[in-house]
mmCIF file of C-alpha atoms in Angstrom:
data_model
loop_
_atom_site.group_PDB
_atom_site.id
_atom_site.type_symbol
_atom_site.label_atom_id
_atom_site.label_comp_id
_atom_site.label_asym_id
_atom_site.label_seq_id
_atom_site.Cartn_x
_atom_site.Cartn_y
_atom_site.Cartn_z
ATOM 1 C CA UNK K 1 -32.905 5.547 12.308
ATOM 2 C CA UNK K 2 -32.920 7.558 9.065
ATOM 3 C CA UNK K 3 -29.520 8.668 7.445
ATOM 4 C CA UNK K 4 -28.652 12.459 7.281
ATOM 5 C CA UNK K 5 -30.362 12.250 3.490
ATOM 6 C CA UNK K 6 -33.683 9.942 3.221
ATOM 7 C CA UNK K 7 -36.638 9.508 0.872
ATOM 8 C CA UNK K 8 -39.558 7.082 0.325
ATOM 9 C CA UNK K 9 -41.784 6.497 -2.273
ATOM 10 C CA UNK K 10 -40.412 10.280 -4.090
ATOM 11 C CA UNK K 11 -43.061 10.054 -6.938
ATOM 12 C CA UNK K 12 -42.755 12.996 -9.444
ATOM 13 C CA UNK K 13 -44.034 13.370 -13.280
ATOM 14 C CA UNK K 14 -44.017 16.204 -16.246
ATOM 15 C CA UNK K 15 -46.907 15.386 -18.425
ATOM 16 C CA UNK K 16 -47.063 12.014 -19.134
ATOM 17 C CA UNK K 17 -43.176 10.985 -18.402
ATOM 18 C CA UNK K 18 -43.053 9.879 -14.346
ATOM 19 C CA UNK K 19 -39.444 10.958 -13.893
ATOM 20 C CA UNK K 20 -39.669 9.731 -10.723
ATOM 21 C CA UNK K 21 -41.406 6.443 -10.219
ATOM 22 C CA UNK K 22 -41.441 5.751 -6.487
ATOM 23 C CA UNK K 23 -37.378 6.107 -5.522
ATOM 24 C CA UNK K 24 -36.456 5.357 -2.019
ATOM 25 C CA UNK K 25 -32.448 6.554 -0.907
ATOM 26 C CA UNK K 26 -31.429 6.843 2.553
ATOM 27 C CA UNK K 27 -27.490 8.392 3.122
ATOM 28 C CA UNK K 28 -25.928 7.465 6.724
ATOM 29 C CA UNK K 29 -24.438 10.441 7.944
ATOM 30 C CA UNK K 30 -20.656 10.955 7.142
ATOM 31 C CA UNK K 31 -21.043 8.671 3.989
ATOM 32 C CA UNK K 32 -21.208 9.213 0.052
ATOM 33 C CA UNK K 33 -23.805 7.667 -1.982
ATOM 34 C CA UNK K 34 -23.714 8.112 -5.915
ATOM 35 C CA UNK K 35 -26.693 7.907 -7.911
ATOM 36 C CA UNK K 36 -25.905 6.511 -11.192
ATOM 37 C CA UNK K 37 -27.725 6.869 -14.272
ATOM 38 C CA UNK K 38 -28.273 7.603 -17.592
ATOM 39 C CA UNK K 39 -29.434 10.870 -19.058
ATOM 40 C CA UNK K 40 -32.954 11.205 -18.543
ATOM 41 C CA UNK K 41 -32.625 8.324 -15.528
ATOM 42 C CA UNK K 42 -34.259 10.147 -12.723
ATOM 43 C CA UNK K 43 -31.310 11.642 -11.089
ATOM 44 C CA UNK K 44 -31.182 15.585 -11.640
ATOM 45 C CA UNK K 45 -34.967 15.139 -10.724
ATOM 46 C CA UNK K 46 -34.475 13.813 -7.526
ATOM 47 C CA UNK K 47 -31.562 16.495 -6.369
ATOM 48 C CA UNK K 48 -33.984 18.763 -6.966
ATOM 49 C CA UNK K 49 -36.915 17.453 -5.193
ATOM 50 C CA UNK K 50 -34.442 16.984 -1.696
ATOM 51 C CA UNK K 51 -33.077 20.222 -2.404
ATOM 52 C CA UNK K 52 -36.757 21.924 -2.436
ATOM 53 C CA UNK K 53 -35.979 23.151 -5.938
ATOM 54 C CA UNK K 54 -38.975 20.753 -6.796
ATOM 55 C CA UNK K 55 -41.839 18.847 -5.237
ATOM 56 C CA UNK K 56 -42.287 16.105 -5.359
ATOM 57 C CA UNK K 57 -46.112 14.822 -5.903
ATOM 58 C CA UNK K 58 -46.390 12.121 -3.463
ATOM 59 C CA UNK K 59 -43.897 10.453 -1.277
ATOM 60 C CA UNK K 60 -41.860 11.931 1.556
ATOM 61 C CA UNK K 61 -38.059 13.208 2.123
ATOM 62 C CA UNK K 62 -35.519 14.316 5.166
ATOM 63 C CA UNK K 63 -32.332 15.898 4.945
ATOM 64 C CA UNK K 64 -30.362 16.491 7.845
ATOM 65 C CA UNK K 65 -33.669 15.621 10.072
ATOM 66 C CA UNK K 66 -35.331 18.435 8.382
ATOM 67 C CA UNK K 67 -38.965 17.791 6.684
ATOM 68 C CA UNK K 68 -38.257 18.775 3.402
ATOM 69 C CA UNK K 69 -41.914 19.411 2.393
ATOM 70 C CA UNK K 70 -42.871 21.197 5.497
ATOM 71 C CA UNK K 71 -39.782 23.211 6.414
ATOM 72 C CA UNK K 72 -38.008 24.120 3.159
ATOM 73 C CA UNK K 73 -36.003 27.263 4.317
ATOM 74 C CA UNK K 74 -34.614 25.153 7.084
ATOM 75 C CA UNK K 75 -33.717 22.675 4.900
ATOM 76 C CA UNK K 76 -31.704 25.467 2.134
ATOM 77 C CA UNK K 77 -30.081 26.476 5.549
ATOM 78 C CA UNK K 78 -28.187 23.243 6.124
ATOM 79 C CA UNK K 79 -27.148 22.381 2.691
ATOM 80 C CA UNK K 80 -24.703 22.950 -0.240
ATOM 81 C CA UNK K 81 -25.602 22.054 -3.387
ATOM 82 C CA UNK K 82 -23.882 22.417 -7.290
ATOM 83 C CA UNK K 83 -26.311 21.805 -9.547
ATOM 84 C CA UNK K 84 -25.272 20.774 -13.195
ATOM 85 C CA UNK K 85 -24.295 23.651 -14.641
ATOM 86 C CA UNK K 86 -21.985 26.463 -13.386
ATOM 87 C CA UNK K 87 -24.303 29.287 -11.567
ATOM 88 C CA UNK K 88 -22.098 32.555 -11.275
ATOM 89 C CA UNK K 89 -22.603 36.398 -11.708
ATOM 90 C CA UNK K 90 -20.223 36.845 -14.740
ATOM 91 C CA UNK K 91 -20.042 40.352 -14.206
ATOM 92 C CA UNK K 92 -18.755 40.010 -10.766
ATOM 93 C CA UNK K 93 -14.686 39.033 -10.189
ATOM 94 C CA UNK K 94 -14.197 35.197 -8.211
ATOM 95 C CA UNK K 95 -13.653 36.183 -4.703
ATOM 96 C CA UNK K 96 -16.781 38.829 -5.219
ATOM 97 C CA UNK K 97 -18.751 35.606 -6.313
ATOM 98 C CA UNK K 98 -17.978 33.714 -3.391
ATOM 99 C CA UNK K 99 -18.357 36.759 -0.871
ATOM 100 C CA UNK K 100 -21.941 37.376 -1.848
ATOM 101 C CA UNK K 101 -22.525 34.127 -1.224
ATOM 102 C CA UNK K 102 -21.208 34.038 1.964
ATOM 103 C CA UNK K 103 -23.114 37.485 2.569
ATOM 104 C CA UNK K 104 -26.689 35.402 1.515
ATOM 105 C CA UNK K 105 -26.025 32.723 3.776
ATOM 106 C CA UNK K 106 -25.623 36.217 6.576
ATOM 107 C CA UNK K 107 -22.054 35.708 7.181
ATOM 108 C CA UNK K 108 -20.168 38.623 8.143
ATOM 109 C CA UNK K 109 -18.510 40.733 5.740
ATOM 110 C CA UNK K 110 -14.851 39.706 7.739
ATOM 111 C CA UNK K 111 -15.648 35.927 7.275
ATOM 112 C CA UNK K 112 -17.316 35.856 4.152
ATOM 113 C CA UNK K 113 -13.900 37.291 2.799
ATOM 114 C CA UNK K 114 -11.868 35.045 4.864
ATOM 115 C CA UNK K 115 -13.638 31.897 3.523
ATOM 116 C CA UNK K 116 -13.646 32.813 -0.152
ATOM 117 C CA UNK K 117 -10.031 33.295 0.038
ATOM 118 C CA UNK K 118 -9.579 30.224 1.728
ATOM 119 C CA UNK K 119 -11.403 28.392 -1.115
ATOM 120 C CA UNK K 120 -10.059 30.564 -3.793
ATOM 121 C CA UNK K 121 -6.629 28.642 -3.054
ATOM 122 C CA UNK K 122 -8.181 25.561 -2.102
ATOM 123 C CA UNK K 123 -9.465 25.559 -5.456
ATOM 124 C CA UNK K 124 -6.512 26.575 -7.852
ATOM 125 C CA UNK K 125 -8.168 29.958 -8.424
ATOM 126 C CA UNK K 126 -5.833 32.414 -6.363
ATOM 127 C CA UNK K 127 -4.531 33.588 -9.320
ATOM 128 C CA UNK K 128 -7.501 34.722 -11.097
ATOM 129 C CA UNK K 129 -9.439 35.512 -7.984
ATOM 130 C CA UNK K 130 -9.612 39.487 -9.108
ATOM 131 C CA UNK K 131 -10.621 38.939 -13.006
ATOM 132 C CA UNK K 132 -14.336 38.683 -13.796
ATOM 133 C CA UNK K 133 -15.786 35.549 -13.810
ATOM 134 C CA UNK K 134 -16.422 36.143 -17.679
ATOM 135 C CA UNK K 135 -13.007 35.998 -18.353
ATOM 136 C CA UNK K 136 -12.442 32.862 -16.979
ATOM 137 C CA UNK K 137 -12.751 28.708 -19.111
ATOM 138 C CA UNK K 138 -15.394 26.752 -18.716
ATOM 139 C CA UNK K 139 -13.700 24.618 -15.964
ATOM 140 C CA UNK K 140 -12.495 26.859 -13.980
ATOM 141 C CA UNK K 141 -16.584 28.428 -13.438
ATOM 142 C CA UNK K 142 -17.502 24.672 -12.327
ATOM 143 C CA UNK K 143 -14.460 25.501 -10.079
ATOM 144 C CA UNK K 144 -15.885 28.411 -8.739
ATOM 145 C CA UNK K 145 -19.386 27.417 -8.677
ATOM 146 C CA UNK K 146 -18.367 24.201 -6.328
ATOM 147 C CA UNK K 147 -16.447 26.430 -3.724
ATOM 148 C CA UNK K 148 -19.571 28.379 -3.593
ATOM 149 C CA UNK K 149 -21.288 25.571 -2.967
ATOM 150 C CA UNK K 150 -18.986 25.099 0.061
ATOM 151 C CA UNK K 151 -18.940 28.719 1.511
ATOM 152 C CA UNK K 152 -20.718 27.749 4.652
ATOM 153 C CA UNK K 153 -19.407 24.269 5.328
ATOM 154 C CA UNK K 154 -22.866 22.617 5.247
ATOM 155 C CA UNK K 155 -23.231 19.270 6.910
ATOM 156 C CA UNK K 156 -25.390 18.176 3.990
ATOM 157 C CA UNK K 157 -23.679 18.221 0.324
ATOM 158 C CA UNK K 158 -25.693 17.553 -3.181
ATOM 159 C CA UNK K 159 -23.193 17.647 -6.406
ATOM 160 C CA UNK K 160 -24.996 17.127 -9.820
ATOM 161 C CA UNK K 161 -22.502 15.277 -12.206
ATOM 162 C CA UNK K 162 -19.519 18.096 -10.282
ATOM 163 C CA UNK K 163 -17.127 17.332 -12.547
ATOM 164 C CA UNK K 164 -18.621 17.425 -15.654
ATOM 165 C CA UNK K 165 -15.773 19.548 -17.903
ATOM 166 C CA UNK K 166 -12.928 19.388 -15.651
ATOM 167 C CA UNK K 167 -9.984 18.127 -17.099
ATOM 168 C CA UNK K 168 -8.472 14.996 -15.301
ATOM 169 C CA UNK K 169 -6.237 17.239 -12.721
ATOM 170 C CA UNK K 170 -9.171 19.091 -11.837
ATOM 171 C CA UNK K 171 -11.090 16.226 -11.332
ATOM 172 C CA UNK K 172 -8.418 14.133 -9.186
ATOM 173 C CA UNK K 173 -8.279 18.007 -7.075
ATOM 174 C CA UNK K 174 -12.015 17.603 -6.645
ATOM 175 C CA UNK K 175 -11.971 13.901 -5.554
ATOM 176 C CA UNK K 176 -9.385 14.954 -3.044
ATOM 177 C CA UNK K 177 -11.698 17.980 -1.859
ATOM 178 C CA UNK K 178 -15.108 15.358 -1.790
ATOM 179 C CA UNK K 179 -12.780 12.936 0.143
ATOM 180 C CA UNK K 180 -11.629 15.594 2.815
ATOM 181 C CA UNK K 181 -15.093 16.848 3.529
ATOM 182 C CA UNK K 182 -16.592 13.487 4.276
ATOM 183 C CA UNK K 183 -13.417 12.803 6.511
ATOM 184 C CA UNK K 184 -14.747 15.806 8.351
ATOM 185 C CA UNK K 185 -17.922 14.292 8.372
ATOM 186 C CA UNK K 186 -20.159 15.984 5.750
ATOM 187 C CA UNK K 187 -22.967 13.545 4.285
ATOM 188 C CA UNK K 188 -22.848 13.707 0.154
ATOM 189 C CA UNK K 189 -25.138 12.726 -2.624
ATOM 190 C CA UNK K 190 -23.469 12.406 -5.532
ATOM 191 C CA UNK K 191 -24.606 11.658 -8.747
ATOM 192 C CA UNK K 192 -22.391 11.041 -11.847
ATOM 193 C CA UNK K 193 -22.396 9.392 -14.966
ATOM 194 C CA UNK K 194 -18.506 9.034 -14.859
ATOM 195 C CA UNK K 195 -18.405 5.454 -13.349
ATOM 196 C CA UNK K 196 -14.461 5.400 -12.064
ATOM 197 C CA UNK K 197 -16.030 8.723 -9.689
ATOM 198 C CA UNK K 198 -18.589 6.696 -8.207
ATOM 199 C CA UNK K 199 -16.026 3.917 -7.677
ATOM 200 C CA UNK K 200 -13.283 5.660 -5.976
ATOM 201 C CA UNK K 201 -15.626 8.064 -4.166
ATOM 202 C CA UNK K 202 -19.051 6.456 -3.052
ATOM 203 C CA UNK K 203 -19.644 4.129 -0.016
ATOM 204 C CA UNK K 204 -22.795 3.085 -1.913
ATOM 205 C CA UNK K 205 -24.116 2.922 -4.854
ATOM 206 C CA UNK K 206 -27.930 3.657 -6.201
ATOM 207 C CA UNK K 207 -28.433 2.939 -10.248
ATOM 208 C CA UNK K 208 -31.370 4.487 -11.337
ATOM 209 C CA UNK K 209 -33.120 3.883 -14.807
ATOM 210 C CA UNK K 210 -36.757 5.054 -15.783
ATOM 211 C CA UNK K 211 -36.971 6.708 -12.412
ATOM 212 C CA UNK K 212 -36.393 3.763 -10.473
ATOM 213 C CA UNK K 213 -33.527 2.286 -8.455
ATOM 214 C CA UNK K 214 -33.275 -0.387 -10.062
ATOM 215 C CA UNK K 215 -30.151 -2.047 -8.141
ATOM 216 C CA UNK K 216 -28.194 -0.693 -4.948
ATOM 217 C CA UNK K 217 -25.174 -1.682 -2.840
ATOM 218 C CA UNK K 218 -21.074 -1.319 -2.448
ATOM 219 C CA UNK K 219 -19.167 -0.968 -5.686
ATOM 220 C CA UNK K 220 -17.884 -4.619 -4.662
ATOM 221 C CA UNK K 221 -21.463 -6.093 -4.266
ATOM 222 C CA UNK K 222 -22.681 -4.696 -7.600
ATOM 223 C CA UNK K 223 -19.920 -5.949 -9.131
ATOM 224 C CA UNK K 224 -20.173 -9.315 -8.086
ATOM 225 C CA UNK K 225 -23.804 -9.497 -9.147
ATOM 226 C CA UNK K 226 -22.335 -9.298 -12.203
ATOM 227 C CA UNK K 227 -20.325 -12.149 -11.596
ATOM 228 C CA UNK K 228 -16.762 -13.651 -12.658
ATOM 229 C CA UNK K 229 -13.364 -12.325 -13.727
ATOM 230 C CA UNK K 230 -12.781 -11.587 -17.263
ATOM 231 C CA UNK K 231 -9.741 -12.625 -19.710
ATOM 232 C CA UNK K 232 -8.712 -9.140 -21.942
ATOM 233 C CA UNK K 233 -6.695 -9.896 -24.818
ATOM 234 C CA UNK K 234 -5.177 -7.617 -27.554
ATOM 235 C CA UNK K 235 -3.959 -9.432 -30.154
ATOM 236 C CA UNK K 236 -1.025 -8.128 -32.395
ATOM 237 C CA UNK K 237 -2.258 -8.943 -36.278
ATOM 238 C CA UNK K 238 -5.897 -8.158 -36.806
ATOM 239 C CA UNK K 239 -5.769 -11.663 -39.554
ATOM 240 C CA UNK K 240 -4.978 -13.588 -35.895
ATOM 241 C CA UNK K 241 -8.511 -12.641 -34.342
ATOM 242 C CA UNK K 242 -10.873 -15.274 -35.138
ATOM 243 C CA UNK K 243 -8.029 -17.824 -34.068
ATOM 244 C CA UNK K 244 -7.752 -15.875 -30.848
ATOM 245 C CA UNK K 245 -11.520 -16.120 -30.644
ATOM 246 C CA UNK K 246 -11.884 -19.918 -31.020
ATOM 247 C CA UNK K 247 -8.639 -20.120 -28.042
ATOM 248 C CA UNK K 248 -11.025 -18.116 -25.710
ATOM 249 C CA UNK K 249 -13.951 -19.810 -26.321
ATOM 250 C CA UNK K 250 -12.316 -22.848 -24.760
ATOM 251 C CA UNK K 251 -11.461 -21.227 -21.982
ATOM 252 C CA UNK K 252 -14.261 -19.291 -21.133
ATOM 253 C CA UNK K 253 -18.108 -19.070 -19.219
ATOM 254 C CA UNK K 254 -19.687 -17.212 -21.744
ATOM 255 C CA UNK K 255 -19.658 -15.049 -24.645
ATOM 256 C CA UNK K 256 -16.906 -13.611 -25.657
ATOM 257 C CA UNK K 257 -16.907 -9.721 -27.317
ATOM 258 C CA UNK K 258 -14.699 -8.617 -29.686
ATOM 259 C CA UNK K 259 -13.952 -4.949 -30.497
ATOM 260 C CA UNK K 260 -12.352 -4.877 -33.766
ATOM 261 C CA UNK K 261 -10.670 -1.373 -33.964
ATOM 262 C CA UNK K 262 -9.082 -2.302 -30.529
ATOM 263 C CA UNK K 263 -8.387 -5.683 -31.817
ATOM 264 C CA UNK K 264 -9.355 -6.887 -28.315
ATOM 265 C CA UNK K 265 -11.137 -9.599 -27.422
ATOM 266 C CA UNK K 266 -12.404 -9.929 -23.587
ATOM 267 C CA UNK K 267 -14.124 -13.517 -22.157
ATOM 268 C CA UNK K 268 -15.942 -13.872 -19.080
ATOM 269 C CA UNK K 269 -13.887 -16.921 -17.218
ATOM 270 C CA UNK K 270 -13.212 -18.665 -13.785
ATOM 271 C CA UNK K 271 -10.187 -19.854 -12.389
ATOM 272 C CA UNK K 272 -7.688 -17.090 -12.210
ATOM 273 C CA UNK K 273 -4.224 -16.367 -12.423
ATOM 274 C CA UNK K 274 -4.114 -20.140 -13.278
ATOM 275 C CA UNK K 275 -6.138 -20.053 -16.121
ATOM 276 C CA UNK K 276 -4.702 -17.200 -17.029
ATOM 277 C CA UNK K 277 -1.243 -18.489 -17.852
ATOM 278 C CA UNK K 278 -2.629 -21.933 -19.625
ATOM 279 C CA UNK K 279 -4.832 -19.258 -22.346
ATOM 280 C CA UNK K 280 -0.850 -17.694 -23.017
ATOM 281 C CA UNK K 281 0.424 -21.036 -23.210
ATOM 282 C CA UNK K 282 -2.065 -21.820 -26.068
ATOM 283 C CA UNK K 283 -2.360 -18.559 -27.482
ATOM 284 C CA UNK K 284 1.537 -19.059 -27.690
ATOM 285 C CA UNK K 285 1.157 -22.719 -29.287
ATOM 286 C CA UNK K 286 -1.239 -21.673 -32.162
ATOM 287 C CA UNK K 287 1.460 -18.696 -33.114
ATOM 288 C CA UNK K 288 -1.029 -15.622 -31.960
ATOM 289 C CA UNK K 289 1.542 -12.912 -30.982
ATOM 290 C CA UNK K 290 0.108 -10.442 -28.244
ATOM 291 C CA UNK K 291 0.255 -6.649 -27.341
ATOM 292 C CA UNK K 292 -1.292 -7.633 -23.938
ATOM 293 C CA UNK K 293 -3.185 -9.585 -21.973
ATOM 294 C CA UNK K 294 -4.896 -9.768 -18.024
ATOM 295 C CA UNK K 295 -7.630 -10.798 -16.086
ATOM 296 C CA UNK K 296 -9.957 -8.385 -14.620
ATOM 297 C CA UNK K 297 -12.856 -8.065 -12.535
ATOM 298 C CA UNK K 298 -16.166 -6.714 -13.867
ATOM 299 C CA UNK K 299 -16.152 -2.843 -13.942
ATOM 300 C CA UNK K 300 -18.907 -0.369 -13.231
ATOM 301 C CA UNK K 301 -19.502 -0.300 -16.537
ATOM 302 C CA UNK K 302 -20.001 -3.884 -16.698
ATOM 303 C CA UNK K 303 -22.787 -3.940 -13.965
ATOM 304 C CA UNK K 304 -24.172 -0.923 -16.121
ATOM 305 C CA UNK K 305 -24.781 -2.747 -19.379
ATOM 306 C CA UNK K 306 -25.899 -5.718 -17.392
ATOM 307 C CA UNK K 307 -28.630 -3.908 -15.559
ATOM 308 C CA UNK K 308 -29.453 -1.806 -18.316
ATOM 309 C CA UNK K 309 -28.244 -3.233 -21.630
ATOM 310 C CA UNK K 310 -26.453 0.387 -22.514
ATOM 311 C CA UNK K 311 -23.636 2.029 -20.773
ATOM 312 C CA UNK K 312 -24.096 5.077 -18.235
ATOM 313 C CA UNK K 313 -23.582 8.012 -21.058
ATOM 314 C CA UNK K 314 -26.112 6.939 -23.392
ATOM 315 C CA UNK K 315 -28.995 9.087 -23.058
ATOM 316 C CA UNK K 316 -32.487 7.693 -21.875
ATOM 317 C CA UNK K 317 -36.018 8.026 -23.074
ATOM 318 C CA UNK K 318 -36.872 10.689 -20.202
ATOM 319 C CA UNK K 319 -33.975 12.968 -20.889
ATOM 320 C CA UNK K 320 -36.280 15.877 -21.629
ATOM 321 C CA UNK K 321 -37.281 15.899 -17.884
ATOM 322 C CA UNK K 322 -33.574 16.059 -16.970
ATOM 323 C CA UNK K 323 -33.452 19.456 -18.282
ATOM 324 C CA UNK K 324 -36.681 21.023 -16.568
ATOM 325 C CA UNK K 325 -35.303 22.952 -14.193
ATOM 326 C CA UNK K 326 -31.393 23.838 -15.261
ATOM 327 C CA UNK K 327 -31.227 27.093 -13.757
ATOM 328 C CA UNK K 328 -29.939 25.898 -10.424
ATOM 329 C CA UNK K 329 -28.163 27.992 -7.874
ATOM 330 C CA UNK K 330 -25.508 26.912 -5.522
ATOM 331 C CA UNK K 331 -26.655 29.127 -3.425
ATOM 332 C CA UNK K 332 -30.183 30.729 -1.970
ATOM 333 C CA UNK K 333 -31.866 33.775 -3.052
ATOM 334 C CA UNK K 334 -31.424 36.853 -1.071
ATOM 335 C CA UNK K 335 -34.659 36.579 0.061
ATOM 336 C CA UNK K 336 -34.675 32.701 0.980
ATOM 337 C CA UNK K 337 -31.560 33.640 2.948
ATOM 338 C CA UNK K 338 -33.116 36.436 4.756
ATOM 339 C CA UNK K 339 -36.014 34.058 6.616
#
């Protein structure tokens, strides 16, 4: 049976660039999948095409059940969605922003206002709830903008890179907000290019490149595609590197990377906490004093570059397509609302 967010074969070009080349997601309800990517990767494009913002030109897509091609209204009706960039009246205070998009989605007047408040504080925005939204930093708009996304407690969530510009307690207060919702059983697409968010916050994982999906799984089976634990060590004279190198190439399965200003040296390696203490005992033995040292396993980032060969931030050759459509609303029109 379909999950509360499915798609097959979403095909969808601008000129000659095919944005999306034939991407197929499906979201069990209740769960979080993140759709990682580059800039330019595919994944604005396809938020927007289950969201009914675009459409797609071949392929087909449900959310919540719902046709999205042949019942689009119905679909607006039983989502949220925060597109990348902050979408608020700046003339208009925060808990006017978030009643008149309560009011949209035909809430009452009473329990629009009850539920703005209610995210006002749920948000850390209490305090400035009665200033224009002009007055207020950049982070506390994306604030805003997400509780509007939330105003009517849709079963079906889309957040486009949602933390983009919060500062790390903002972000950690979002997480905590994602994590709730889901507990309560609200289905969430989520893409990001900050890999710790899809690590601590999706159930699966999608990485997209060139409008593909071009791997997908847990954050634990990704990362053992990747394979192996890794050795990390920071030596303490930058003169004892090449030493250090020639120790860890003894020790290890592959290559091992240097980064000079860090004066870190990381090898991929099997066998553990064992092995672990015999590279000390001969780091120790050729004289090479350490800042630190520990094994690790591969990182998000890691499965990144290997699928790839560049890490999630760096921007791709379709980024222009990313940008098509940036005036997206967290909520619907007045007179999509209205049908």
């Amino acid at each position: 049976m379909p999950g509360a967010i499915h798609a097959e074969g979403l095909v969808k070009t601008f000129g000659d660039v095919r944005a999306l080349d034939g991407v197929d997601l499906d979201v069990p309800e209740g769960t979080v999948l993140g759709l990682l990517g580059p800039n330019g990767a595919g994944k604005t494009t396809a938020v927007r095409c289950l969201t009914t913002l675009l459409t797609p030109d071949s392929g087909k897509a449900t959310v919540a059940g719902i046709d999205v091609l042949k019942h689009p209204n119905e679909v607006r009706r039983s989502i949220g969605l925060s597109g990348q960039f902050a979408a608020v009246d700046e003339y208009l205070t925060g808990r006017e922003n978030l009643q008149m998009v309560g009011q949209l989605y035909q809430m009452r007047a009473k329990a629009a206002k009850a539920r703005a408040a209610e995210l006002l504080e749920r948000f850390g925005l209490a305090d400035a709830a009665d200033r224009p939204a002009k007055t207020y930093s950049g982070g506390m708009r994306r604030r805003l903008d997400l509780a509007a996304a939330l105003i009517v407690s849709p079963p079906v969530m889309f957040m486009d890179e949602p933390t983009t510009g919060l500062d790390p307690r903002n972000r950690q207060s979002l997480w905590d907000v994602i994590q709730e919702l889901v507990a309560g059983g609200t289905t969430l697409l989520l893409t990001t290019q900050y890999l710790e968010e899809a690590d601590k916050l999706a159930h699966d994982i999608c990485v997209v490149d060139h409008g593909r999906v071009i791997a997908r799984g847990t954050s634990d089976q990704l990362k053992a595609q990747t394979g192996g634990e890794r050795v990390e060590v920071v030596v303490h004279e930058r003169d004892h590197m090449a030493t250090a190198r020639q120790v860890l190439a003894g020790f290890g399965k592959g290559e091992t990377t240097v980064e000079e200003h860090t004066r870190k040296l990381t090898v991929p390696v099997t066998g553990g906490a064992k092995l672990l203490a015999e590279v000390i005992r001969e780091l120790d033995a050729r004289g090479i004093e350490i800042d630190d040292i520990g094994l690790r396993r591969p990182t998000l980032d890691d499965v990144f570059i290997s699928l790839t060969g560049h890490v999630a931030e760096e921007t791709g050759p379709t980024a222009g397509t990313e940008g098509a459509d940036e005036a997206t609303t967290s909520a619907p029109s007045a007179k999509e609302a209205g049908k």
